Amino acid sequence: MDDHQLAEPAAAPAAPAAAELASADAPAAAPFLPFALPDIGEEEIAAVVECLRSGWVTTGPTARRFEAAFRDYLGADLQAISVNSATAGLHLALESLGIGPGDEVIVPTLTFTATAEVVRYLGAQPVLVDVDAATLNMDPQAVETAITPRTRAIVPVHYAGMACEMDALLALARRHGLRVVEDAAHAFPTRYRGRLVGTLESDITVFSFYANKTMTTGEGGMVVVRDPELARRIRLMRLHGISQDAFDRYVSKTPAWFYEVVAAGFKYNLTDIAAAIGIEQLRKIDRFLEQRRRLAARYDEALAGLPLVLPPRPEGDSTHAWHLYVVRLKENAPLRRDQLIVRLSELGIGTSVHFIPLHRQPYWRDNCVFDPGRFPVAEAAFDAMLTLPLYTRMRDADQERVIHALHGLLSC
Ligand SMILES: *Cc1c(COP(=O)(O)O)cnc(C)c1O
């Protein structure tokens, strides 16, 4: 089950490419619509080729340029540290804060397993909490209830691309002396009350560039941090606990063979090949966002009459990254969620479920302390939810197919 969960999103984008090729000769068969698809253009391909030809393929000048460009995009006085996944970034973030055995870290149950597994890497205990019924984001009230004398940190997940109630969570953290690491895997770019996620008052924010996220480097992530001491620790532990990275040594005036190992670090650096893709994706991110917004608005309008709870709309100066478009079936819908997924799949439409709550997973059932009655919102949401296709290469006709299929299956 765990393997399936991990393999499934990676496998999904492969299907349409094959289907598209096949359908070139057989235009009658509509290609399978995935729920997500990366948007890689000639610019990314050229940048990778250039990197390959340059002779420097691991972490080096291109990763530095990517970090600088990302920091500039956020436009704040902070450091951006590239890593080979958001999972690695979350691990480094909690490690830099000194989280360890005996500590508790509060995590929402409605998230990907990575958010909680990194807590286990450090020998600490994830404590799962329920989400808010309207936004499916971590519920500040549930967080407050879960705080014990052992609680050290909270990890808000900006579900689907809309920010958590950060004012409430940050105030709570301040009041109880807790650290805050934002899992912003879905939230690039997202604004919370006018400010970009990554520039808020939390300790560290981690973004993901996995294949199905709002921008991709194949695999990759970015850790964003203000405190120079935390940044130093994260950079050190990103690469074996070695005090100078390979490129520093390559260009250094002092003898290149000398380095010092000052900790048992990890191997979490992002390659220049991946960073080259990231630089080009970042240049396009505002256009990607506009396209995602348009698709989301079109769904909102076209699905309004169906027995569906549509995604929440951020208020005021807050914005949505529209990484995922998640709908929930209402009680009076003629089909249950599992049936709807099968029927859509028969019509060549891919969907997904974000997420099977962690407290329902075999590992977390056995390795987390919780009372199963404590997740009424996540339980109800999980039973009713599915993620509809939304990606920048989606054409109007593709979306029309999804809308038409839903009207056919759900009109009462
Ligand atoms: C994708 C995802 C991650 C992990 O990102 P990777 O870059 O694949 O490690 C973490 N948290 C959430 C909520 C995610 O959706």
XYZ file of C-alpha atoms and ligand atoms in Angstrom:
427
model
C 0.000 0.000 0.000
C 2.783 2.425 0.897
C 4.700 1.546 -2.253
C 1.584 1.942 -4.315
C 0.954 5.384 -2.840
C 4.450 6.506 -3.661
C 4.536 4.978 -7.119
C 1.110 6.119 -8.205
C 1.663 9.872 -8.713
C 4.978 9.236 -10.449
C 3.422 6.726 -12.819
C 0.426 8.875 -13.695
C 2.188 11.387 -15.994
C 3.703 8.566 -18.074
C 0.310 7.305 -19.242
C -0.855 10.303 -21.322
C 2.374 10.582 -23.263
C 1.937 7.004 -24.458
C -1.744 7.587 -25.092
C -1.036 10.758 -27.058
C 1.454 8.943 -29.263
C -0.993 6.116 -29.853
C -3.814 8.483 -30.650
C -1.838 10.271 -33.364
C -2.760 7.382 -35.643
C -6.166 6.813 -34.109
C -7.756 10.212 -33.533
C -11.094 8.613 -32.595
C -9.806 7.429 -29.209
C -9.651 10.356 -26.793
C -6.345 10.314 -24.912
C -6.360 9.497 -21.210
C -6.389 12.707 -19.179
C -4.024 12.517 -16.215
C -4.827 14.472 -13.031
C -1.432 16.205 -13.278
C 1.263 16.636 -15.907
C 4.572 18.508 -15.860
C 4.950 21.419 -18.307
C 8.450 21.094 -19.741
C 9.314 23.267 -22.750
C 12.212 23.648 -25.163
C 13.796 26.171 -22.745
C 14.190 23.517 -20.034
C 15.544 21.008 -22.559
C 18.086 23.501 -23.903
C 19.149 24.455 -20.365
C 19.751 20.801 -19.463
C 21.764 20.221 -22.639
C 23.846 23.292 -21.875
C 24.487 22.017 -18.354
C 25.457 18.572 -19.642
C 27.879 20.153 -22.111
C 29.372 22.463 -19.468
C 31.240 19.685 -17.678
C 29.657 20.509 -14.298
C 26.602 18.338 -13.589
C 26.399 18.048 -9.806
C 25.709 20.957 -7.405
C 27.574 24.024 -8.641
C 27.041 27.375 -10.390
C 23.590 26.551 -11.784
C 22.222 25.472 -8.386
C 23.558 28.765 -6.989
C 21.812 30.723 -9.737
C 18.591 28.822 -9.071
C 18.815 29.618 -5.359
C 19.442 33.313 -6.095
C 16.532 33.458 -8.557
C 14.196 31.771 -6.066
C 15.216 34.158 -3.307
C 14.674 37.096 -5.658
C 11.215 35.804 -6.515
C 10.289 35.768 -2.820
C 11.880 39.205 -2.592
C 12.773 39.094 1.078
C 15.823 39.060 3.272
C 16.222 35.290 3.477
C 18.240 32.389 2.153
C 17.067 29.789 -0.357
C 18.848 26.431 -0.103
C 18.215 23.896 -2.870
C 17.763 20.220 -1.983
C 16.978 17.041 -3.894
C 13.421 16.762 -2.485
C 11.059 18.533 -0.136
C 11.262 15.458 2.071
C 15.017 16.055 2.407
C 14.302 19.741 3.063
C 11.804 18.981 5.838
C 14.299 16.577 7.409
C 17.068 19.212 7.313
C 14.697 21.855 8.671
C 13.704 19.844 11.743
C 17.298 18.680 12.257
C 18.557 22.264 12.265
C 16.016 23.080 14.995
C 17.440 20.305 17.166
C 14.333 18.092 17.126
C 15.194 14.667 18.530
C 14.110 11.727 20.706
C 11.489 12.617 23.295
C 10.180 15.576 21.260
C 6.713 15.827 19.757
C 5.952 17.539 16.451
C 2.360 18.380 15.479
C 1.386 17.455 11.916
C -2.031 17.375 10.182
C -3.378 13.896 9.438
C -4.503 14.988 5.949
C -1.065 15.150 4.306
C 1.498 13.090 2.448
C 3.474 10.685 4.604
C 6.690 12.716 4.055
C 5.452 15.431 6.449
C 5.394 12.952 9.337
C 8.137 10.517 8.321
C 10.887 13.128 8.704
C 9.891 13.474 12.368
C 10.532 9.725 12.766
C 13.926 10.044 11.000
C 14.993 12.151 13.984
C 13.581 9.741 16.564
C 10.863 12.219 17.551
C 7.118 11.596 17.738
C 4.651 13.004 15.175
C 1.332 13.962 16.765
C -1.507 13.960 14.252
C -4.284 16.557 14.377
C -7.525 17.109 12.478
C -8.143 19.723 9.787
C -10.618 22.554 9.325
C -13.856 21.539 7.567
C -13.883 24.460 5.117
C -10.220 24.587 4.054
C -8.916 21.096 5.001
C -5.922 22.926 6.478
C -4.513 22.189 9.928
C -7.046 23.345 12.522
C -5.439 25.773 15.022
C -7.951 24.678 17.688
C -6.901 21.030 17.238
C -3.242 22.076 17.449
C -3.835 23.897 20.713
C -5.512 20.806 22.190
C -2.616 18.561 21.122
C 0.136 20.616 22.787
C 1.936 18.851 25.649
C 5.101 19.729 27.617
C 7.027 17.660 25.006
C 5.760 19.582 21.967
C 8.626 21.319 20.167
C 7.315 22.233 16.712
C 4.324 22.367 14.394
C 4.353 21.664 10.662
C 1.449 23.390 8.870
C 0.741 21.998 5.396
C -0.795 24.486 2.952
C -3.262 21.959 1.587
C -3.866 22.063 -2.192
C -2.130 25.459 -2.394
C -4.133 27.628 0.007
C -2.331 28.884 3.092
C -3.183 27.735 6.612
C -4.447 30.241 9.187
C -0.854 31.328 9.795
C -1.675 34.284 12.085
C -3.421 31.935 14.509
C -0.760 29.218 14.218
C 2.158 31.633 14.643
C 0.492 33.269 17.656
C -0.059 29.826 19.167
C 3.564 28.887 18.516
C 4.817 32.091 20.138
C 2.596 31.589 23.165
C 3.868 28.036 23.727
C 7.485 28.556 22.609
C 7.174 26.239 19.571
C 9.105 26.279 16.288
C 7.189 26.418 12.990
C 8.255 24.646 9.777
C 5.864 25.184 6.873
C 5.358 22.273 4.483
C 4.766 24.442 1.406
C 4.982 21.558 -1.082
C 1.662 22.746 -2.583
C 2.104 26.461 -2.067
C 4.337 28.011 -4.677
C 3.371 30.712 -5.193
C 0.709 31.374 -2.540
C -0.013 34.611 -0.740
C -1.216 34.779 2.842
C -2.688 38.221 3.651
C -0.648 39.787 0.874
C 2.663 38.095 1.681
C 4.179 35.168 -0.163
C 4.393 31.868 1.713
C 8.112 31.579 2.436
C 8.352 35.145 3.754
C 6.143 34.758 6.851
C 7.349 34.639 10.479
C 7.812 30.878 10.677
C 11.318 29.457 11.207
C 11.670 27.565 7.930
C 9.565 26.957 4.800
C 10.040 24.019 2.429
C 8.858 23.865 -1.207
C 8.688 20.800 -3.497
C 9.585 20.493 -7.181
C 8.291 16.931 -7.537
C 6.910 16.022 -10.997
C 3.278 16.920 -10.253
C 3.829 20.126 -8.263
C 3.246 23.679 -9.577
C 6.802 23.741 -10.924
C 9.196 20.835 -11.224
C 12.849 19.899 -11.453
C 11.980 16.191 -11.809
C 12.801 15.737 -8.149
C 13.839 18.652 -5.985
C 12.971 21.138 -3.305
C 13.892 24.468 -1.735
C 14.404 25.328 1.917
C 13.785 28.973 2.766
C 15.123 30.341 6.029
C 15.893 33.728 7.577
C 18.110 32.860 10.555
C 21.746 32.641 9.301
C 22.624 30.051 11.974
C 19.845 27.707 10.850
C 20.862 28.288 7.216
C 24.464 27.391 8.025
C 23.416 24.146 9.720
C 21.088 23.223 6.827
C 23.837 23.827 4.224
C 26.296 21.798 6.256
C 23.969 18.820 6.765
C 22.802 18.952 3.134
C 26.213 17.636 2.048
C 27.784 15.092 4.401
C 28.527 17.571 7.176
C 31.470 18.805 5.100
C 32.481 22.375 5.776
C 32.925 23.333 2.088
C 31.003 21.961 -0.888
C 32.637 20.388 -3.959
C 32.275 23.501 -6.111
C 33.756 25.730 -3.400
C 36.736 23.418 -3.292
C 36.938 23.275 -7.085
C 37.250 27.061 -7.395
C 39.128 27.643 -4.135
C 42.608 29.156 -3.983
C 43.596 26.868 -1.132
C 44.461 23.246 -1.968
C 41.302 21.583 -3.359
C 41.805 18.278 -1.591
C 41.340 19.689 1.902
C 37.985 19.543 3.686
C 36.692 18.976 7.178
C 33.863 16.685 8.246
C 32.211 18.313 11.238
C 28.998 16.237 11.474
C 27.440 13.020 10.140
C 25.469 14.794 7.417
C 23.217 13.689 4.579
C 23.367 13.586 0.756
C 20.565 15.990 -0.085
C 22.097 18.388 -2.643
C 20.305 19.326 -5.879
C 22.201 18.662 -9.126
C 22.958 21.460 -11.578
C 21.029 19.427 -14.183
C 17.882 19.688 -12.062
C 18.589 23.320 -11.131
C 18.821 24.192 -14.845
C 15.240 22.957 -15.247
C 14.234 24.880 -12.122
C 15.550 28.211 -13.416
C 13.446 27.907 -16.567
C 10.356 26.728 -14.676
C 10.667 29.652 -12.270
C 10.707 32.095 -15.213
C 7.316 30.686 -16.233
C 5.735 30.420 -12.796
C 3.524 33.519 -13.081
C 2.126 32.286 -16.395
C 1.604 28.816 -14.901
C -0.275 30.394 -11.990
C -2.490 32.412 -14.342
C -3.345 29.264 -16.289
C -4.114 27.329 -13.114
C -6.329 30.169 -11.878
C -8.233 30.205 -15.111
C -8.805 26.444 -15.024
C -9.929 26.596 -11.378
C -12.330 29.461 -12.094
C -13.783 27.540 -15.024
C -14.370 24.471 -12.816
C -15.951 26.665 -10.128
C -18.405 28.066 -12.616
C -19.183 24.862 -14.517
C -19.566 22.584 -11.484
C -21.570 24.971 -9.297
C -24.916 23.202 -9.816
C -23.680 19.680 -9.009
C -23.846 17.940 -5.591
C -20.224 18.852 -4.877
C -18.451 20.906 -2.235
C -16.069 23.021 -4.317
C -12.666 24.193 -3.055
C -12.635 27.170 -0.673
C -11.724 30.591 -2.009
C -9.045 32.547 -0.150
C -10.256 35.865 1.215
C -8.876 39.398 0.968
C -5.214 39.576 0.007
C -4.698 35.809 0.209
C -4.291 33.746 -2.968
C -4.364 30.089 -4.006
C -1.592 28.282 -5.934
C -4.135 25.786 -7.332
C -1.730 22.867 -7.082
C -4.803 20.647 -6.592
C -8.478 21.093 -7.369
C -10.166 18.933 -4.724
C -13.945 18.455 -4.676
C -16.057 16.608 -2.097
C -19.247 14.714 -2.925
C -22.294 15.879 -0.987
C -24.544 13.383 0.804
C -27.197 13.594 -1.922
C -24.811 12.729 -4.785
C -26.010 9.712 -6.805
C -22.586 8.024 -6.629
C -20.086 7.427 -3.861
C -16.480 8.591 -4.297
C -14.990 5.190 -5.187
C -17.663 4.588 -7.839
C -17.180 8.047 -9.305
C -13.431 7.480 -9.670
C -14.059 4.193 -11.516
C -16.653 5.743 -13.817
C -14.419 8.708 -14.656
C -11.523 6.359 -15.330
C -13.734 4.387 -17.746
C -14.265 7.685 -19.564
C -10.492 8.184 -19.774
C -10.295 10.759 -16.981
C -7.649 10.397 -14.294
C -8.261 11.553 -10.741
C -6.528 11.059 -7.432
C -7.222 11.323 -3.701
C -5.232 13.747 -1.532
C -4.806 12.193 0.903
C -5.561 8.927 2.629
C -5.302 10.387 6.163
C -2.120 9.276 7.880
C -4.018 7.807 10.844
C -5.522 5.280 8.387
C -2.114 4.054 7.170
C -0.784 0.813 8.684
C 2.551 2.291 9.737
C 1.122 5.414 11.342
C -1.692 3.445 12.979
C 0.994 1.502 14.836
C 3.505 4.325 15.371
C 1.480 7.346 16.334
C -0.353 8.127 19.499
C -3.897 9.192 18.750
C -7.525 8.569 19.441
C -9.323 7.539 16.208
C -12.349 9.597 17.231
C -10.205 12.707 17.004
C -10.365 13.137 13.210
C -14.039 13.585 12.322
C -13.320 16.211 9.637
C -10.495 14.336 7.896
C -12.547 11.106 8.024
C -15.605 12.661 6.392
C -13.520 14.589 3.866
C -11.511 11.530 2.884
C -14.655 9.482 2.197
C -16.025 12.181 -0.109
C -12.990 13.708 -1.832
C -11.327 13.430 -5.194
C -8.799 15.541 -7.079
C -9.812 16.588 -10.596
C -7.327 17.025 -13.461
C -5.675 20.445 -13.422
C -2.399 21.212 -15.173
C -1.104 23.994 -17.375
C -1.023 21.937 -20.557
C -4.708 21.119 -20.137
C -6.645 22.453 -23.118
C -10.164 23.876 -22.917
C -11.463 20.760 -24.705
C -9.787 18.533 -22.067
C -11.463 20.414 -19.260
C -14.757 20.364 -21.140
C -14.544 16.555 -21.156
C -14.128 16.465 -17.368
C -17.005 18.897 -16.827
C -19.255 17.016 -19.233
C -18.447 13.664 -17.599
C -19.212 15.037 -14.117
C -22.530 16.473 -15.287
C -23.407 13.133 -16.847
C -22.552 11.154 -13.721
C -23.748 13.516 -10.986
C -26.842 15.314 -12.244
C -29.641 14.193 -9.950
C 4.849 16.212 -2.475
C 4.743 16.453 -1.014
C 5.854 16.347 -0.165
C 7.145 15.748 -0.594
O 7.745 16.399 -1.640
P 9.008 15.687 -2.341
O 9.668 16.808 -3.076
O 8.437 14.644 -3.259
O 9.865 15.101 -1.292
C 5.722 16.736 1.154
N 4.548 17.180 1.633
C 3.442 17.263 0.858
C 2.192 17.796 1.459
C 3.499 16.889 -0.482
O 2.399 16.938 -1.236
